[in-house]
Coordinates of C-alpha atoms in Angstrom, one line a residue:
Chain A
M26 CA 2.4 -22.4 -6.9
Q27 CA 4.5 -24.7 -9.9
A28 CA 0.7 -24.1 -12.4
I29 CA 0.9 -20.2 -11.9
V30 CA 4.6 -20.3 -13.3
I31 CA 4.2 -22.4 -16.1
H32 CA 0.9 -19.9 -16.6
R33 CA 2.4 -17.2 -16.9
I34 CA 5.0 -17.9 -19.0
L35 CA 2.8 -20.1 -20.7
Q36 CA 1.4 -16.3 -21.2
I37 CA 3.7 -14.6 -22.9
I38 CA 4.4 -17.0 -26.5
P39 CA 1.4 -14.9 -28.0
V40 CA 3.1 -11.6 -26.7
L41 CA 6.3 -13.0 -28.9
I42 CA 4.4 -14.2 -31.7
G43 CA 3.1 -10.9 -32.1
I44 CA 6.1 -9.6 -31.4
S45 CA 7.8 -11.6 -34.1
I46 CA 4.8 -10.9 -36.3
I47 CA 5.0 -7.4 -36.7
T48 CA 9.5 -7.4 -36.6
F49 CA 8.5 -8.9 -40.2
L50 CA 6.4 -6.8 -41.4
L51 CA 8.7 -3.9 -40.4
V52 CA 11.6 -5.9 -42.9
S53 CA 9.3 -6.9 -45.1
L54 CA 7.7 -3.7 -46.6
A55 CA 10.7 -1.9 -46.4
P56 CA 12.7 -0.7 -48.8
G57 CA 14.7 -2.0 -51.6
D58 CA 15.5 -6.1 -51.7
P59 CA 16.3 -7.7 -48.4
A60 CA 18.4 -10.7 -51.3
E61 CA 20.4 -7.6 -52.9
I62 CA 21.4 -6.2 -49.8
S63 CA 22.1 -8.9 -47.8
L64 CA 24.4 -11.0 -50.5
R65 CA 26.3 -7.3 -50.8
A66 CA 26.9 -7.7 -47.0
I67 CA 27.9 -11.6 -47.7
L68 CA 29.7 -10.9 -51.0
D69 CA 31.3 -7.9 -49.6
T70 CA 30.3 -6.4 -53.3
D71 CA 28.1 -3.6 -54.4
S72 CA 26.4 -4.5 -57.2
P73 CA 25.8 -9.0 -57.4
S74 CA 25.5 -10.2 -60.5
P75 CA 21.1 -11.0 -60.5
E76 CA 21.8 -14.2 -61.1
S77 CA 22.9 -14.4 -57.6
I78 CA 20.2 -12.3 -57.1
S79 CA 17.9 -14.8 -58.0
L80 CA 19.5 -17.3 -56.6
M81 CA 19.7 -16.4 -53.0
R82 CA 15.9 -15.0 -53.0
A83 CA 15.1 -18.2 -54.2
E84 CA 17.0 -20.0 -50.9
M85 CA 16.4 -17.3 -48.3
G86 CA 12.8 -18.3 -49.6
L87 CA 11.3 -14.3 -50.8
D88 CA 9.8 -16.2 -54.0
Q89 CA 7.3 -17.8 -51.4
P90 CA 4.1 -15.8 -50.6
L91 CA 4.2 -14.0 -47.4
H92 CA 2.9 -16.2 -45.2
I93 CA 5.3 -19.0 -45.7
R94 CA 8.1 -16.3 -46.1
Y95 CA 6.6 -15.8 -42.3
F96 CA 6.8 -19.0 -41.3
I97 CA 10.9 -19.9 -42.7
W98 CA 12.0 -16.4 -41.6
L99 CA 10.5 -17.4 -38.1
S100 CA 12.6 -20.6 -39.0
R101 CA 16.0 -19.5 -39.2
V102 CA 15.4 -16.9 -36.3
V103 CA 14.3 -19.1 -33.2
Q104 CA 18.0 -20.7 -34.8
G105 CA 19.6 -17.7 -34.1
D106 CA 20.4 -16.7 -37.1
L107 CA 18.9 -13.1 -38.1
G108 CA 20.6 -12.1 -41.2
Y109 CA 24.2 -9.9 -41.7
S110 CA 25.0 -6.4 -41.4
Y111 CA 25.9 -5.0 -44.4
L112 CA 28.0 -2.5 -43.0
T113 CA 29.9 -4.6 -40.4
H114 CA 30.3 -7.6 -42.1
K115 CA 29.1 -8.8 -39.0
S116 CA 26.7 -11.3 -37.1
T117 CA 23.9 -9.2 -35.8
V118 CA 23.2 -12.2 -33.6
Y119 CA 27.1 -11.2 -32.8
E120 CA 26.8 -7.1 -33.4
I121 CA 23.8 -7.8 -30.0
L122 CA 25.9 -10.3 -28.0
Y123 CA 28.4 -7.6 -28.4
A124 CA 26.7 -4.9 -27.1
L125 CA 24.5 -6.6 -24.7
P126 CA 26.9 -7.0 -21.7
T127 CA 27.7 -3.1 -21.9
T128 CA 23.6 -2.3 -21.4
F129 CA 23.2 -4.8 -19.1
I130 CA 26.2 -3.1 -16.8
L131 CA 25.2 0.0 -16.4
A132 CA 20.6 -0.7 -17.0
V133 CA 21.8 -3.1 -13.4
S134 CA 23.2 -0.5 -12.1
A135 CA 21.3 1.9 -12.5
M136 CA 19.4 -0.3 -10.7
A137 CA 21.1 -0.6 -7.6
I138 CA 21.3 2.3 -6.5
S139 CA 18.0 3.4 -6.8
I140 CA 17.7 1.3 -4.3
I141 CA 19.3 2.0 -2.9
I142 CA 19.1 5.2 -2.8
G143 CA 15.6 5.9 -3.4
I144 CA 13.0 3.1 -1.6
P145 CA 15.3 3.5 1.8
L146 CA 14.7 7.4 1.2
G147 CA 10.8 6.9 0.3
I148 CA 10.8 5.0 3.5
A149 CA 12.3 7.6 5.7
A150 CA 10.1 10.6 3.4
A151 CA 6.7 8.7 5.6
I152 CA 7.8 7.8 8.4
K153 CA 8.6 11.7 9.2
Q154 CA 5.9 12.9 6.5
N155 CA 5.7 16.4 6.4
G156 CA 9.1 16.7 8.0
I157 CA 12.7 18.6 6.6
L158 CA 13.7 15.1 4.9
D159 CA 9.8 14.8 3.4
H160 CA 10.0 18.5 1.7
F161 CA 14.2 17.3 0.7
C162 CA 12.6 15.0 -1.7
R163 CA 10.3 16.5 -3.0
F164 CA 12.1 19.1 -4.0
F165 CA 14.6 16.4 -5.2
S166 CA 12.1 14.2 -7.4
I167 CA 11.3 17.1 -8.7
I168 CA 14.5 18.3 -10.3
G169 CA 15.6 15.4 -10.9
N170 CA 12.4 14.7 -12.4
S171 CA 12.4 17.2 -14.7
T172 CA 16.3 18.2 -15.5
P173 CA 16.4 15.7 -18.8
E174 CA 19.4 13.2 -18.3
F175 CA 21.5 15.1 -21.5
F176 CA 21.6 18.3 -19.0
M177 CA 22.2 15.4 -16.2
A178 CA 24.4 14.1 -17.7
I179 CA 27.0 17.1 -18.8
V180 CA 26.6 18.6 -16.0
L181 CA 28.4 16.0 -13.9
L182 CA 30.4 15.7 -16.2
L183 CA 31.7 19.4 -16.9
I184 CA 32.3 19.0 -12.5
F185 CA 33.8 15.3 -12.1
S186 CA 35.5 15.5 -15.3
I187 CA 36.3 18.1 -16.6
E188 CA 37.4 20.1 -13.0
L189 CA 37.4 17.2 -10.6
K190 CA 39.5 15.2 -13.1
I191 CA 37.6 12.1 -11.2
L192 CA 36.6 10.1 -13.7
P193 CA 36.5 9.4 -17.3
V194 CA 35.1 11.5 -19.7
A195 CA 33.6 9.1 -22.1
G196 CA 34.1 5.8 -24.2
S197 CA 34.9 2.2 -21.9
G198 CA 37.5 0.4 -20.6
G199 CA 36.6 -0.4 -16.9
F200 CA 33.9 0.3 -13.3
Q201 CA 34.6 3.8 -14.0
Y202 CA 33.4 3.8 -17.1
F203 CA 30.1 3.5 -15.6
I204 CA 30.2 5.3 -13.0
L205 CA 28.9 8.4 -14.6
P206 CA 26.1 7.4 -16.6
S207 CA 24.5 4.6 -15.0
V208 CA 24.4 7.9 -11.7
V209 CA 22.3 10.0 -14.8
L210 CA 20.1 7.3 -14.6
A211 CA 19.7 6.1 -11.4
I212 CA 17.9 10.1 -10.8
G213 CA 16.2 10.5 -12.8
L214 CA 14.6 7.1 -10.8
I215 CA 15.0 7.6 -7.8
A216 CA 13.1 10.8 -7.7
I217 CA 10.1 8.5 -8.9
T218 CA 11.3 5.6 -7.1
S219 CA 11.1 7.3 -3.7
R220 CA 7.4 9.1 -4.3
I221 CA 5.7 6.2 -5.0
M222 CA 7.9 4.7 -2.1
R223 CA 6.2 7.7 0.0
T224 CA 2.7 7.7 -1.0
S225 CA 2.8 3.5 -1.0
M226 CA 4.2 3.4 2.6
L227 CA 1.6 6.1 3.6
D228 CA -1.1 4.5 2.6
V229 CA 0.1 1.4 4.7
L230 CA 0.2 2.9 7.5
E231 CA -3.0 4.2 7.7
E232 CA -4.8 0.8 7.5
N233 CA -6.2 -1.1 10.3
Y234 CA -3.5 -3.6 10.9
I235 CA -1.3 -1.0 11.7
L236 CA -3.3 0.0 14.5
T237 CA -3.6 -3.3 15.7
A238 CA -0.2 -3.7 15.3
R239 CA 0.5 -0.4 18.5
S240 CA -1.9 -1.5 20.1
K241 CA -0.6 -5.4 20.5
G242 CA 2.3 -3.3 21.7
L243 CA 4.9 -3.2 18.9
D244 CA 7.0 -0.4 18.4
R245 CA 7.3 1.7 15.8
K246 CA 10.4 0.8 14.2
T247 CA 8.8 -3.2 14.8
I248 CA 5.7 -2.0 13.0
I249 CA 7.4 -0.3 10.2
S250 CA 10.4 -3.0 9.5
K251 CA 7.7 -6.1 10.1
H252 CA 4.2 -5.3 9.3
A253 CA 4.5 -2.1 6.6
I254 CA 7.7 -2.2 4.2
K255 CA 7.1 -5.3 2.1
N256 CA 3.4 -4.3 2.0
A257 CA 4.4 -1.1 0.6
M258 CA 7.0 -2.6 -1.9
L259 CA 4.1 -3.7 -4.3
P260 CA 3.8 -0.7 -6.0
V261 CA 7.5 0.6 -6.5
L262 CA 8.3 -3.8 -7.5
T263 CA 5.5 -3.1 -9.8
Y264 CA 7.4 0.9 -11.3
M265 CA 10.8 -0.9 -10.9
G266 CA 10.0 -3.7 -13.5
T267 CA 9.2 -1.5 -15.7
Q268 CA 11.2 1.0 -15.2
F269 CA 14.0 -1.5 -16.0
G270 CA 13.0 -2.9 -19.3
W271 CA 13.2 0.7 -20.3
L272 CA 16.9 1.3 -19.4
F273 CA 17.7 -1.2 -21.9
G274 CA 16.6 0.4 -24.6
G275 CA 16.3 3.6 -22.5
A276 CA 20.1 4.5 -22.2
V277 CA 19.9 6.0 -25.6
I278 CA 21.2 8.8 -25.0
V279 CA 23.4 8.5 -21.8
E280 CA 24.5 5.9 -24.2
S281 CA 25.3 7.9 -27.0
I282 CA 26.8 10.8 -24.9
F283 CA 29.0 8.8 -22.6
A284 CA 30.7 6.0 -26.0
L285 CA 29.9 3.5 -24.5
P286 CA 28.9 1.0 -26.9
G287 CA 25.4 -0.4 -26.0
L288 CA 22.7 -1.5 -27.4
G289 CA 20.9 1.9 -27.7
R290 CA 23.5 2.7 -29.3
L291 CA 24.0 0.5 -31.6
T292 CA 20.0 0.4 -32.7
V293 CA 20.7 4.3 -32.7
D294 CA 23.7 3.8 -35.7
A295 CA 21.3 0.9 -37.3
V296 CA 18.6 3.8 -37.7
N297 CA 21.2 5.9 -38.7
T298 CA 23.0 3.7 -41.3
R299 CA 19.5 1.9 -42.3
D300 CA 21.2 -1.3 -41.6
I301 CA 17.5 -3.5 -41.1
M302 CA 19.0 -6.4 -39.8
I303 CA 20.4 -5.0 -37.2
L304 CA 17.0 -2.6 -36.4
Q305 CA 15.4 -5.9 -36.5
G306 CA 17.1 -7.7 -33.9
C307 CA 17.9 -4.9 -30.9
M308 CA 13.7 -5.2 -31.9
I309 CA 13.6 -7.9 -31.1
T310 CA 15.8 -8.8 -28.5
F311 CA 14.6 -5.6 -27.0
A312 CA 10.9 -7.6 -26.6
I313 CA 12.2 -10.3 -25.2
I314 CA 13.8 -8.0 -22.4
F315 CA 10.6 -6.9 -21.6
V316 CA 8.4 -9.9 -21.3
V317 CA 11.5 -11.6 -19.6
I318 CA 12.2 -9.0 -16.2
N319 CA 7.9 -8.4 -16.7
L320 CA 7.4 -11.9 -16.0
L321 CA 10.3 -11.9 -13.4
V322 CA 8.0 -9.5 -11.4
D323 CA 5.3 -11.4 -12.0
L324 CA 6.9 -14.6 -10.4
S325 CA 8.3 -12.1 -7.7
Y326 CA 4.9 -10.9 -6.8
I327 CA 3.7 -14.4 -6.4
Y328 CA 6.5 -14.2 -3.2
L329 CA 5.6 -10.8 -2.3
N330 CA 2.0 -11.4 -2.3
P331 CA 0.4 -14.3 -1.3
A332 CA -2.7 -12.9 -2.0
I333 CA -1.9 -14.4 -6.2
K334 CA -0.5 -17.4 -4.7
Y335 CA -3.9 -19.5 -4.3
E336 CA -5.9 -18.0 -7.0
E337 CA -7.8 -19.9 -9.6
V338 CA -5.4 -21.3 -12.5
Chain B
M1 CA -11.5 0.2 34.6
I2 CA -10.6 3.2 32.4
E3 CA -11.2 5.9 32.6
G4 CA -10.8 9.1 30.3
V5 CA -11.8 12.7 32.1
G6 CA -12.4 16.0 30.0
L7 CA -10.9 14.4 26.8
S8 CA -10.8 16.7 23.2
K9 CA -8.8 16.0 20.5
N10 CA -8.3 18.9 17.2
Y11 CA -7.7 18.0 14.1
V12 CA -5.7 21.4 12.3
S13 CA -6.0 21.5 9.0
E14 CA -3.0 21.0 7.1
Y15 CA -3.5 25.0 5.0
N16 CA -5.2 27.2 7.2
R17 CA -3.6 26.9 10.9
K18 CA -6.9 28.5 11.8
M19 CA -9.3 26.1 10.5
L20 CA -10.3 23.9 13.4
T21 CA -12.0 20.6 13.4
H22 CA -13.4 19.3 17.5
A23 CA -13.3 16.0 16.5
V24 CA -14.0 14.8 20.6
K25 CA -15.3 17.7 22.5
D26 CA -15.2 17.6 26.4
V27 CA -16.1 14.2 27.4
D28 CA -16.2 11.8 30.1
I29 CA -15.7 7.8 29.8
R30 CA -16.0 5.4 32.4
I31 CA -15.8 1.9 31.8
D32 CA -15.3 -0.9 34.8
N33 CA -14.8 -4.0 34.4
G34 CA -16.9 -6.4 33.0
E35 CA -18.9 -4.0 31.8
T36 CA -19.8 -2.9 28.4
L37 CA -21.0 1.5 27.7
A38 CA -22.3 0.7 23.9
L39 CA -21.5 3.8 22.7
I40 CA -24.3 5.1 19.9
G41 CA -23.9 8.5 17.3
E42 CA -24.2 9.2 13.8
S43 CA -21.6 8.1 11.2
G44 CA -18.7 11.4 11.9
C45 CA -20.2 12.2 15.9
G46 CA -16.6 11.5 17.2
K47 CA -17.4 7.8 18.1
S48 CA -14.0 6.1 16.7
T49 CA -11.8 9.2 17.3
L50 CA -12.7 8.4 21.4
G51 CA -12.2 4.7 20.8
R52 CA -9.1 5.0 20.1
M53 CA -8.5 8.3 22.6
L54 CA -9.4 6.0 25.2
L55 CA -6.8 3.3 23.1
N56 CA -4.3 5.9 23.3
L57 CA -3.5 5.1 19.4
I58 CA -4.3 8.8 19.1
P59 CA -2.9 11.6 21.9
P60 CA -6.2 13.6 22.9
S61 CA -5.5 17.0 22.7
Q62 CA -6.6 17.7 26.4
G63 CA -8.0 15.3 29.5
E64 CA -6.4 12.1 30.1
V65 CA -6.9 8.8 30.7
L66 CA -6.9 7.0 33.6
F67 CA -6.2 3.4 33.4
E68 CA -5.7 0.9 37.1
G69 CA -4.6 4.0 38.4
N70 CA -1.9 5.2 35.8
C71 CA -1.4 7.5 33.7
L72 CA -1.4 6.5 30.0
T73 CA -1.4 9.6 28.3
K74 CA 2.1 10.6 30.5
M75 CA 2.9 7.4 30.3
R76 CA 6.0 7.6 26.7
G77 CA 7.7 5.2 24.8
A78 CA 8.2 1.4 26.5
E79 CA 5.9 1.6 29.6
L80 CA 3.2 2.1 26.7
R81 CA 4.8 -0.6 24.6
A82 CA 4.6 -2.6 27.7
I83 CA 1.5 -1.8 28.7
R84 CA -0.6 -2.2 26.1
W85 CA -1.4 -5.4 25.6
K86 CA -4.1 -5.0 28.3
F87 CA -6.2 -3.2 26.0
Q88 CA -7.4 -3.9 22.6
I89 CA -9.2 -2.6 19.7
V90 CA -11.5 -4.9 17.2
S91 CA -12.4 -2.7 14.0
Q92 CA -14.4 -2.3 11.5
H93 CA -13.4 -3.4 8.5
P94 CA -11.9 -7.4 10.0
D95 CA -10.1 -7.3 5.8
S96 CA -8.1 -4.6 6.7
A97 CA -7.5 -6.1 10.7
L98 CA -5.2 -8.5 9.4
N99 CA -1.6 -7.9 7.9
P100 CA -2.0 -9.5 4.2
R101 CA 1.6 -10.6 4.1
W102 CA 1.3 -13.2 7.2
T103 CA -1.1 -16.2 8.0
V104 CA -4.0 -15.9 10.8
A105 CA -1.5 -18.0 13.2
D106 CA 1.1 -16.1 13.1
S107 CA -1.2 -12.5 13.3
I108 CA -3.1 -15.3 16.6
L109 CA 0.5 -14.9 18.2
E110 CA 2.2 -11.8 17.6
P111 CA 1.1 -10.8 20.4
F112 CA 3.3 -13.7 22.2
R113 CA 6.5 -13.7 20.6
I114 CA 5.8 -9.6 22.2
H115 CA 5.0 -9.7 25.4
G116 CA 6.9 -13.1 26.7
K117 CA 7.8 -11.8 29.9
I118 CA 4.2 -11.6 30.5
T119 CA 3.3 -14.7 28.5
G120 CA 6.4 -16.4 29.8
G121 CA 6.6 -20.0 29.0
R122 CA 2.6 -20.6 27.3
D123 CA 3.3 -22.8 24.5
Q124 CA 2.4 -21.7 21.7
K125 CA 0.5 -23.4 20.0
Q126 CA -1.5 -24.8 22.4
E127 CA -2.2 -21.4 22.9
L128 CA -3.4 -21.2 19.4
E129 CA -5.5 -24.3 19.3
R130 CA -7.3 -22.7 22.0
L131 CA -7.9 -19.6 21.2
I132 CA -8.9 -21.1 17.8
D133 CA -11.2 -23.8 19.2
L134 CA -12.6 -20.5 21.3
V135 CA -14.2 -18.5 18.9
G136 CA -14.9 -21.1 16.4
L137 CA -12.8 -21.0 13.7
E138 CA -11.7 -24.6 12.0
P139 CA -7.9 -25.5 13.0
G140 CA -7.0 -25.4 9.4
Q141 CA -7.7 -22.1 9.4
A142 CA -5.0 -20.7 10.6
A143 CA -2.4 -21.5 8.4
R144 CA -4.0 -19.5 6.2
Y145 CA -3.7 -16.0 5.0
P146 CA -6.1 -12.9 5.3
H147 CA -8.0 -12.6 1.8
Q148 CA -9.0 -16.4 2.1
L149 CA -11.2 -16.4 5.0
S150 CA -15.0 -14.8 4.7
G151 CA -15.6 -11.3 6.1
G152 CA -16.8 -13.8 9.5
E153 CA -14.6 -15.8 9.5
L154 CA -11.7 -12.8 10.2
Q155 CA -13.4 -11.7 12.4
R156 CA -13.4 -14.2 14.4
A157 CA -9.6 -14.3 14.6
V158 CA -9.2 -10.6 15.2
I159 CA -11.6 -11.1 17.9
A160 CA -8.7 -14.3 18.6
R161 CA -5.7 -11.5 17.7
A162 CA -7.9 -8.9 20.7
I163 CA -8.3 -11.4 23.6
A164 CA -5.1 -13.9 23.3
L165 CA -3.7 -11.7 26.5
D166 CA -6.7 -12.0 28.3
P167 CA -6.8 -7.4 27.6
A168 CA -8.7 -6.1 30.8
F169 CA -10.4 -3.4 28.3
I170 CA -11.5 -3.9 24.6
V171 CA -13.0 -1.1 22.3
C172 CA -15.7 -2.8 19.7
D173 CA -14.9 -0.1 16.7
E174 CA -18.6 -1.8 14.8
P175 CA -17.7 -5.2 14.7
T176 CA -20.1 -6.3 12.7
S177 CA -21.4 -2.8 10.6
M178 CA -19.6 -4.3 8.0
L179 CA -20.5 -8.9 8.3
D180 CA -24.2 -10.1 6.5
V181 CA -26.4 -10.2 9.0
S182 CA -27.0 -13.1 8.9
I183 CA -23.1 -13.7 10.6
Q184 CA -22.9 -10.3 12.8
A185 CA -25.9 -12.3 15.6
S186 CA -23.7 -15.2 16.5
I187 CA -19.7 -13.0 16.6
I188 CA -22.5 -10.5 18.8
R189 CA -22.3 -14.0 21.0
L190 CA -18.6 -14.8 20.5
L191 CA -17.8 -11.1 22.1
Q192 CA -20.8 -11.4 25.0
A193 CA -19.1 -15.1 25.6
R194 CA -15.5 -14.0 26.4
Q195 CA -16.0 -10.8 27.3
K196 CA -18.1 -13.1 30.6
E197 CA -15.3 -15.2 30.5
I198 CA -12.4 -13.0 30.9
G199 CA -14.3 -10.1 32.5
C200 CA -13.1 -7.6 31.0
G201 CA -13.9 -3.9 30.5
C202 CA -15.6 -3.1 26.2
L203 CA -16.8 0.3 24.7
F204 CA -19.1 -1.5 22.0
I205 CA -19.7 1.9 19.0
T206 CA -22.4 1.7 17.0
H207 CA -24.5 2.9 15.1
D208 CA -27.4 -0.1 16.2
I209 CA -30.1 1.1 18.1
Q210 CA -31.0 -2.5 19.3
L211 CA -27.5 -3.6 18.9
A212 CA -26.8 -1.0 21.6
K213 CA -29.8 -2.5 23.8
I214 CA -28.6 -6.0 23.0
M215 CA -24.8 -5.7 24.9
G216 CA -24.8 -2.3 27.0
D217 CA -24.8 -2.1 30.7
R218 CA -25.5 1.8 29.9
I219 CA -25.1 3.1 26.9
A220 CA -24.0 6.9 26.1
V221 CA -25.4 8.6 23.2
M222 CA -23.0 11.1 21.3
L223 CA -23.8 13.9 18.8
G224 CA -21.2 16.1 17.5
G225 CA -18.0 15.2 19.4
Q226 CA -20.0 14.8 22.9
I227 CA -21.8 13.0 25.2
I228 CA -25.2 14.8 25.2
E229 CA -27.3 11.2 27.1
E230 CA -25.3 8.7 29.1
G231 CA -27.2 6.5 31.4
K232 CA -29.5 2.7 32.5
R233 CA -32.2 1.7 29.4
I234 CA -31.5 4.7 27.8
L235 CA -32.4 4.5 25.0
D236 CA -36.5 3.1 26.6
H237 CA -36.8 6.0 28.4
P238 CA -34.9 8.1 26.4
V239 CA -34.9 12.2 27.7
H240 CA -32.7 14.0 25.3
P241 CA -34.3 15.6 22.4
F242 CA -31.0 14.1 20.3
T243 CA -31.9 10.1 21.5
Q244 CA -35.4 10.5 21.4
K245 CA -35.6 11.4 17.9
I246 CA -33.0 8.5 16.8
V247 CA -34.7 6.3 19.2
S248 CA -38.9 7.5 16.8
P249 CA -36.8 7.9 13.9
G250 CA -40.7 8.8 12.2
L251 CA -40.5 12.8 14.8
N252 CA -39.0 13.6 13.3
E253 CA -40.6 14.5 10.1
T254 CA -43.1 17.0 12.2
A255 CA -39.1 19.0 13.6
P256 CA -39.4 22.4 13.1
D257 CA -37.8 24.3 10.5
L258 CA -34.0 24.4 10.9
I259 CA -31.4 27.4 11.6
P260 CA -28.7 27.1 9.2
A261 CA -25.3 26.0 10.8
C262 CA -23.6 29.1 10.0
E263 CA -26.1 31.3 12.7
C264 CA -25.5 29.6 15.4
S265 CA -22.3 30.2 18.2
N266 CA -19.2 28.3 18.2
H267 CA -20.5 27.4 21.9
A268 CA -24.5 26.8 20.7
C269 CA -25.5 23.1 21.7
S270 CA -24.8 20.7 19.2
F271 CA -28.4 19.6 18.2
L272 CA -29.3 23.6 18.3
T273 CA -29.7 23.4 14.4
S274 CA -32.4 21.3 14.9
C275 CA -33.7 20.4 17.8
P276 CA -38.1 20.5 17.6
S277 CA -37.9 22.5 21.6
R278 CA -35.4 24.7 21.2
I279 CA -35.6 27.2 23.3
P280 CA -33.5 30.8 23.5
R281 CA -30.7 29.6 26.2
C282 CA -29.0 26.5 23.2
N283 CA -27.2 29.4 22.6
I284 CA -25.2 28.6 25.6
Y285 CA -23.4 25.1 25.1
P286 CA -25.2 22.8 28.2
E287 CA -23.0 21.2 30.7
M288 CA -23.7 17.9 31.9
Q289 CA -25.4 17.0 35.1
V290 CA -27.4 14.7 37.3
C291 CA -30.8 13.6 36.4
G292 CA -32.1 10.8 37.9
D293 CA -30.9 7.6 37.0
R294 CA -28.5 9.7 34.5
R295 CA -25.7 11.6 32.7
I296 CA -27.5 14.4 30.3
R297 CA -26.2 17.8 28.0
C298 CA -29.2 19.7 27.7
H299 CA -31.0 22.8 28.6
L300 CA -35.0 21.4 28.8
V301 CA -33.3 19.2 31.5
S302 CA -33.1 21.9 33.9

């Protein structure tokens, strides 16, 4: 058990090294002199003197060959130094830490809504296969899945903010600012979560051990709650794990529409203003979040699926 | 004693309500306490469907199942669940017959938790040890998960679960077909021994003729959803052309040219298309008739 956890954690190290190499190359290959860009940020001037630039180059190790520069850069990143935004003159780490909570709240609440609604909906649709609820779910998931987020966001804004005036239009502040964005994100997730849960439930209900459970004299409710649901949860969990990672980076459109100062918006702004240090920081953050979430999903498998627990490592 | 009277099962196509599949057609079947009826037939002939209808795991389209004087098919909900422990199933696929998230011990002991009233204050730990010993598993294997046991060990665990509450009737649905030949014999011996002890009736479904001869006090041959010949030692002296064919497959080569299935009427004999000794009357569905020591569905015997 312990060995497998350590094994899984060690497995992410090569992934992180790969990510760091790609991110490093992105910055090295980007046009412009990083030393000059950094100096502009630190000194708050458009044209730093050539002497200071060459000093900065030496300090940043830019006069070294590429592989040496990578290790210098990596040691700085590991110490939490990701450079400065040349636009705001603030450190990249500060900008990211400022944006992270907003994205985190948005992702968690969208995920929570989709779990609370999507999973019971999928279970109910499977239990009454081809019933009214099943047809409704199919209809809902096609609508939910094929409506673009920006359209859904605008429709909900028109209804709840403009007409009914019960929710704020955009911006950040309290919890009410997160309701509409997380609902918009959740609708697409519910559409797929409920379908996967339904299919997975139907598969499990066909299994022999469900037949055995019936022949033992269990009632349908107990069979579903004790034998079926946990076994049917695995594929849904995999899907939700990858989607959770996606929510951190993919909420770009929703964050922009609702003017939420999250990671997605930070990334888009960085791309627009060519703020390469911020972009680099965002990339590393997304990658780490994605890897960590996948690790957590893997570890939760060990709890959910006894078949993994005793596998040879 | 368990008895099925006029059992039929039809499946309707989801897309075309007029397309009916007759999985089982008008079957009468009876199994006494302590008796084994070996049910033999080709794949897809309705053996498993018939077995599951007897256990009331699938509701029959027509007909009823009588068990100890009660009509099972008329029972509903709690009444049916309370009596379910008396008839059990051992399925073909031991690897999916146990919940993969539960230890073997949990699965074997679940019947005791469900039917607490019948089992009274029986000590679950002792019961587990007794059952594990009865089916020839090691005590340590009960604490494992299904994926950690081999097919043969799993089937032993499945049998332990099935006999946990001393049922009156067991359906064994090809219990050894997924196992290695070397293990088959020991599982068969185990089933025979435990059945003798409990004195329960058994429907032994198989497509292995030798196994049917070994296991069955009586043997029933199924074809196209119907029992076409049934009686003691019928495989030694087969009368129905289909039984003759499966007992000595070599005869098949001399069979006459086949009639395409589409030219037969719905009411024809199930074996019409490839029967070597068919007569014009075979276009009419033959009724079950008693002929000496057996029951048979064939116009040739009358």
